Amino acid sequence: MTVHDFPKGPYPTRVRIALAEKNLQDRVRFVMVDLYKGEHKDPEFMARKNYSGTLPVLELADGTCIAECTAITEYLDGLDNHPTLTGRSALEKGIIHMMNKRAEIELLDAISVYFHHGTPGLGPKVELYQNPEWGIRQRDKALRGMHYFDAVLSKQPYVAGAEFSMADITVIGGLVFARIVDLPVPAECTALLEWYERMKQRPSVHRQPAFSDIAVG
């Protein structure tokens, strides 16, 4: 399998964590796609790899390409018929997918919009249109999302309940992105901050390129 990614990117980091959790690193090769050069928006990449022009993309041996982090994680989690990240029972699947979607909408994707519209983003060659007001509104939404997940994690050890899941990976991705745009977690979000410190201790997390310049432990 091939993963087209940008090593320190928040979205590629999600798939890299999933690969590590499933011990699949030795079954993939990584191909760098430079976001700052706009390689993900290259017409050939979009035609052959991902119509949406986003990363990461999982390419299988037969040429099949799977984009979107949730879809890739679903695929990887099912390879051994022993899902650990996306749920086993119908209830687990429902809760995990609900919380994963909330993590995307309320945190990760909101920060992404802020990055692309409220900051220089990937630079003028890539950011062809920006709406700063919309970016700031999404920044504020992400801060509200941090408070939401703080409340969730004050009542349970992981985002979707008692076990680490895809939803935790997505919130991790959101906080990776928050660091990139210099949007710190509010100090009063003590449960979220404590959870994040625990997550950075997981081997699947702290060994990722996104954490290579962060002291852990």
Short mmCIF file of C-alpha atoms in Angstrom, two decimals:
data_model
loop_
_atom_site.label_atom_id
_atom_site.label_comp_id
_atom_site.label_asym_id
_atom_site.label_seq_id
_atom_site.Cartn_x
_atom_site.Cartn_y
_atom_site.Cartn_z
CA MET A 1 0.00 0.00 0.00
CA THR A 2 1.07 3.58 -0.63
CA VAL A 3 0.12 6.60 1.43
CA HIS A 4 0.34 9.96 -0.29
CA ASP A 5 0.83 12.45 2.51
CA PHE A 6 2.56 15.46 4.02
CA PRO A 7 4.32 14.03 7.12
CA LYS A 8 3.56 16.76 9.66
CA GLY A 9 0.10 17.60 8.33
CA PRO A 10 -2.79 17.19 10.81
CA TYR A 11 -4.89 15.04 8.46
CA PRO A 12 -2.05 12.74 7.37
CA THR A 13 -1.12 12.41 11.04
CA ARG A 14 -4.53 10.84 11.66
CA VAL A 15 -3.80 8.04 9.19
CA ARG A 16 -0.24 7.62 10.44
CA ILE A 17 -1.56 7.10 13.98
CA ALA A 18 -4.12 4.58 12.73
CA LEU A 19 -1.39 2.68 10.89
CA ALA A 20 0.72 2.58 14.05
CA GLU A 21 -2.21 1.46 16.21
CA LYS A 22 -2.81 -1.41 13.78
CA ASN A 23 0.92 -2.22 13.41
CA LEU A 24 0.74 -1.76 9.66
CA GLN A 25 3.70 0.59 9.14
CA ASP A 26 5.75 -2.13 7.45
CA ARG A 27 3.03 -2.67 4.86
CA VAL A 28 3.01 0.86 3.48
CA ARG A 29 5.33 3.26 1.76
CA PHE A 30 4.91 7.01 2.09
CA VAL A 31 5.04 9.38 -0.87
CA MET A 32 5.54 13.05 -0.07
CA VAL A 33 3.08 15.51 -1.61
CA ASP A 34 4.19 19.08 -0.90
CA LEU A 35 1.21 21.14 0.22
CA TYR A 36 3.10 24.41 0.10
CA LYS A 37 3.92 23.81 -3.56
CA GLY A 38 0.29 22.98 -4.25
CA GLU A 39 1.12 19.48 -5.46
CA HIS A 40 -2.17 18.20 -4.02
CA LYS A 41 -3.99 20.55 -6.41
CA ASP A 42 -2.06 19.40 -9.47
CA PRO A 43 -4.58 18.36 -12.16
CA GLU A 44 -2.89 14.98 -12.63
CA PHE A 45 -2.96 14.24 -8.89
CA MET A 46 -6.61 15.18 -8.71
CA ALA A 47 -7.44 13.07 -11.76
CA ARG A 48 -5.46 9.99 -10.75
CA LYS A 49 -5.39 10.04 -6.94
CA ASN A 50 -8.04 12.26 -5.34
CA TYR A 51 -10.68 14.35 -7.03
CA SER A 52 -10.94 16.54 -3.92
CA GLY A 53 -7.29 17.53 -4.04
CA THR A 54 -6.69 16.76 -0.37
CA LEU A 55 -4.39 14.55 1.67
CA PRO A 56 -3.89 11.82 2.70
CA VAL A 57 -4.71 9.25 0.04
CA LEU A 58 -4.29 5.49 0.48
CA GLU A 59 -3.42 3.75 -2.78
CA LEU A 60 -3.79 -0.02 -2.92
CA ALA A 61 -1.71 -2.43 -4.99
CA ASP A 62 -4.39 -2.63 -7.69
CA GLY A 63 -4.44 1.15 -8.07
CA THR A 64 -7.59 1.75 -6.04
CA CYS A 65 -7.34 5.06 -4.16
CA ILE A 66 -9.15 5.72 -0.90
CA ALA A 67 -9.29 9.32 0.30
CA GLU A 68 -10.78 10.88 3.46
CA CYS A 69 -9.28 9.96 6.83
CA THR A 70 -12.39 8.26 8.19
CA ALA A 71 -12.70 6.03 5.12
CA ILE A 72 -9.00 5.14 5.22
CA THR A 73 -9.17 4.33 8.93
CA GLU A 74 -12.24 2.15 8.36
CA TYR A 75 -10.34 0.22 5.70
CA LEU A 76 -7.20 -0.23 7.79
CA ASP A 77 -9.17 -1.20 10.89
CA GLY A 78 -10.98 -3.94 9.02
CA LEU A 79 -7.97 -5.62 7.42
CA ASP A 80 -7.46 -8.06 10.29
CA ASN A 81 -11.19 -8.57 11.01
CA HIS A 82 -10.53 -7.25 14.51
CA PRO A 83 -11.56 -3.59 14.58
CA THR A 84 -10.08 -1.62 17.46
CA LEU A 85 -10.57 1.94 16.25
CA THR A 86 -14.01 2.09 14.63
CA GLY A 87 -16.14 -0.06 16.93
CA ARG A 88 -17.24 -3.67 17.14
CA SER A 89 -20.90 -3.56 18.11
CA ALA A 90 -23.54 -1.44 16.43
CA LEU A 91 -23.63 0.81 19.49
CA GLU A 92 -19.85 1.26 19.55
CA LYS A 93 -19.79 2.07 15.86
CA GLY A 94 -22.57 4.60 16.25
CA ILE A 95 -20.99 6.41 19.20
CA ILE A 96 -17.51 6.45 17.66
CA HIS A 97 -18.75 7.77 14.33
CA MET A 98 -20.85 10.42 16.05
CA MET A 99 -17.94 11.67 18.13
CA ASN A 100 -15.55 11.45 15.21
CA LYS A 101 -17.85 13.62 13.12
CA ARG A 102 -18.17 16.12 15.96
CA ALA A 103 -14.39 16.21 16.28
CA GLU A 104 -14.17 17.06 12.59
CA ILE A 105 -16.92 19.65 12.49
CA GLU A 106 -16.37 21.36 15.84
CA LEU A 107 -12.57 21.28 15.97
CA LEU A 108 -10.36 19.96 13.19
CA ASP A 109 -12.19 21.26 10.14
CA ALA A 110 -12.94 24.57 11.88
CA ILE A 111 -9.22 25.09 12.48
CA SER A 112 -8.54 24.12 8.88
CA VAL A 113 -10.88 26.86 7.67
CA TYR A 114 -9.20 29.33 10.03
CA PHE A 115 -5.80 28.30 8.64
CA HIS A 116 -6.86 28.75 5.03
CA HIS A 117 -8.85 31.97 5.53
CA GLY A 118 -7.69 33.68 8.72
CA THR A 119 -3.93 33.18 8.29
CA PRO A 120 -1.56 33.21 5.30
CA GLY A 121 -2.31 29.48 5.02
CA LEU A 122 -0.33 27.73 2.30
CA GLY A 123 0.66 31.00 0.65
CA PRO A 124 -0.64 33.08 -2.24
CA LYS A 125 0.13 30.46 -4.90
CA VAL A 126 -2.25 28.01 -3.22
CA GLU A 127 -4.71 30.24 -1.33
CA LEU A 128 -6.43 31.78 -4.34
CA TYR A 129 -9.41 33.03 -2.30
CA GLN A 130 -9.58 33.97 1.35
CA ASN A 131 -12.41 35.28 3.54
CA PRO A 132 -10.73 36.48 6.76
CA GLU A 133 -14.02 37.11 8.58
CA TRP A 134 -15.14 33.53 7.95
CA GLY A 135 -11.75 32.31 9.13
CA ILE A 136 -12.05 34.17 12.44
CA ARG A 137 -15.56 32.84 12.99
CA GLN A 138 -14.27 29.30 12.50
CA ARG A 139 -11.40 29.97 14.90
CA ASP A 140 -13.94 30.92 17.54
CA LYS A 141 -15.95 27.80 16.71
CA ALA A 142 -12.84 25.69 17.30
CA LEU A 143 -12.37 27.27 20.71
CA ARG A 144 -15.96 26.38 21.57
CA GLY A 145 -15.20 22.88 20.35
CA MET A 146 -12.28 22.65 22.75
CA HIS A 147 -14.61 23.49 25.62
CA TYR A 148 -17.07 20.86 24.40
CA PHE A 149 -14.44 18.12 24.34
CA ASP A 150 -13.15 19.27 27.71
CA ALA A 151 -16.63 18.64 29.11
CA VAL A 152 -16.78 15.23 27.44
CA LEU A 153 -13.37 14.20 28.76
CA SER A 154 -14.17 15.36 32.27
CA LYS A 155 -16.64 12.44 32.42
CA GLN A 156 -14.84 9.65 30.55
CA PRO A 157 -11.26 8.65 29.69
CA TYR A 158 -11.59 8.80 25.91
CA VAL A 159 -13.57 10.84 23.42
CA ALA A 160 -16.06 8.09 22.60
CA GLY A 161 -16.11 6.35 25.96
CA ALA A 162 -13.92 3.81 27.72
CA GLU A 163 -11.50 2.96 24.90
CA PHE A 164 -9.17 4.75 22.50
CA SER A 165 -10.77 5.10 19.08
CA MET A 166 -10.82 6.92 15.77
CA ALA A 167 -12.54 9.82 17.53
CA ASP A 168 -9.51 10.34 19.77
CA ILE A 169 -7.26 10.35 16.72
CA THR A 170 -9.36 13.08 15.15
CA VAL A 171 -9.21 15.31 18.22
CA ILE A 172 -5.44 14.75 18.31
CA GLY A 173 -5.32 15.91 14.71
CA GLY A 174 -7.29 18.99 15.68
CA LEU A 175 -4.84 19.89 18.45
CA VAL A 176 -1.90 19.30 16.12
CA PHE A 177 -3.48 21.83 13.78
CA ALA A 178 -4.18 24.20 16.68
CA ARG A 179 -0.48 24.25 17.46
CA ILE A 180 0.38 25.01 13.83
CA VAL A 181 -1.91 28.07 13.84
CA ASP A 182 -0.86 29.10 17.36
CA LEU A 183 -4.30 28.54 18.86
CA PRO A 184 -3.66 27.19 22.35
CA VAL A 185 -6.17 25.14 24.30
CA PRO A 186 -7.69 27.45 26.94
CA ALA A 187 -6.08 26.92 30.34
CA GLU A 188 -9.45 26.21 31.92
CA CYS A 189 -9.91 23.14 29.68
CA THR A 190 -8.02 21.02 32.19
CA ALA A 191 -9.59 17.68 31.23
CA LEU A 192 -8.77 18.17 27.55
CA LEU A 193 -5.21 19.22 28.36
CA GLU A 194 -4.69 16.23 30.66
CA TRP A 195 -6.10 13.87 28.05
CA TYR A 196 -3.80 15.35 25.39
CA GLU A 197 -0.75 14.77 27.56
CA ARG A 198 -1.82 11.15 28.00
CA MET A 199 -2.35 10.76 24.27
CA LYS A 200 1.14 12.09 23.53
CA GLN A 201 2.51 9.25 25.63
CA ARG A 202 1.01 6.62 23.31
CA PRO A 203 3.72 5.13 21.06
CA SER A 204 1.42 5.49 18.04
CA VAL A 205 1.23 9.22 18.68
CA HIS A 206 4.52 10.57 20.00
CA ARG A 207 6.57 8.84 17.30
CA GLN A 208 4.82 10.76 14.54
CA PRO A 209 6.63 13.52 12.61
CA ALA A 210 4.08 16.04 13.86
CA PHE A 211 5.48 15.53 17.38
CA SER A 212 9.16 15.30 16.45
CA ASP A 213 9.96 18.68 18.04
CA ILE A 214 7.84 18.20 21.16
CA ALA A 215 9.39 16.84 24.34
CA VAL A 216 7.32 13.92 25.60
CA GLY A 217 7.68 12.26 28.98
#
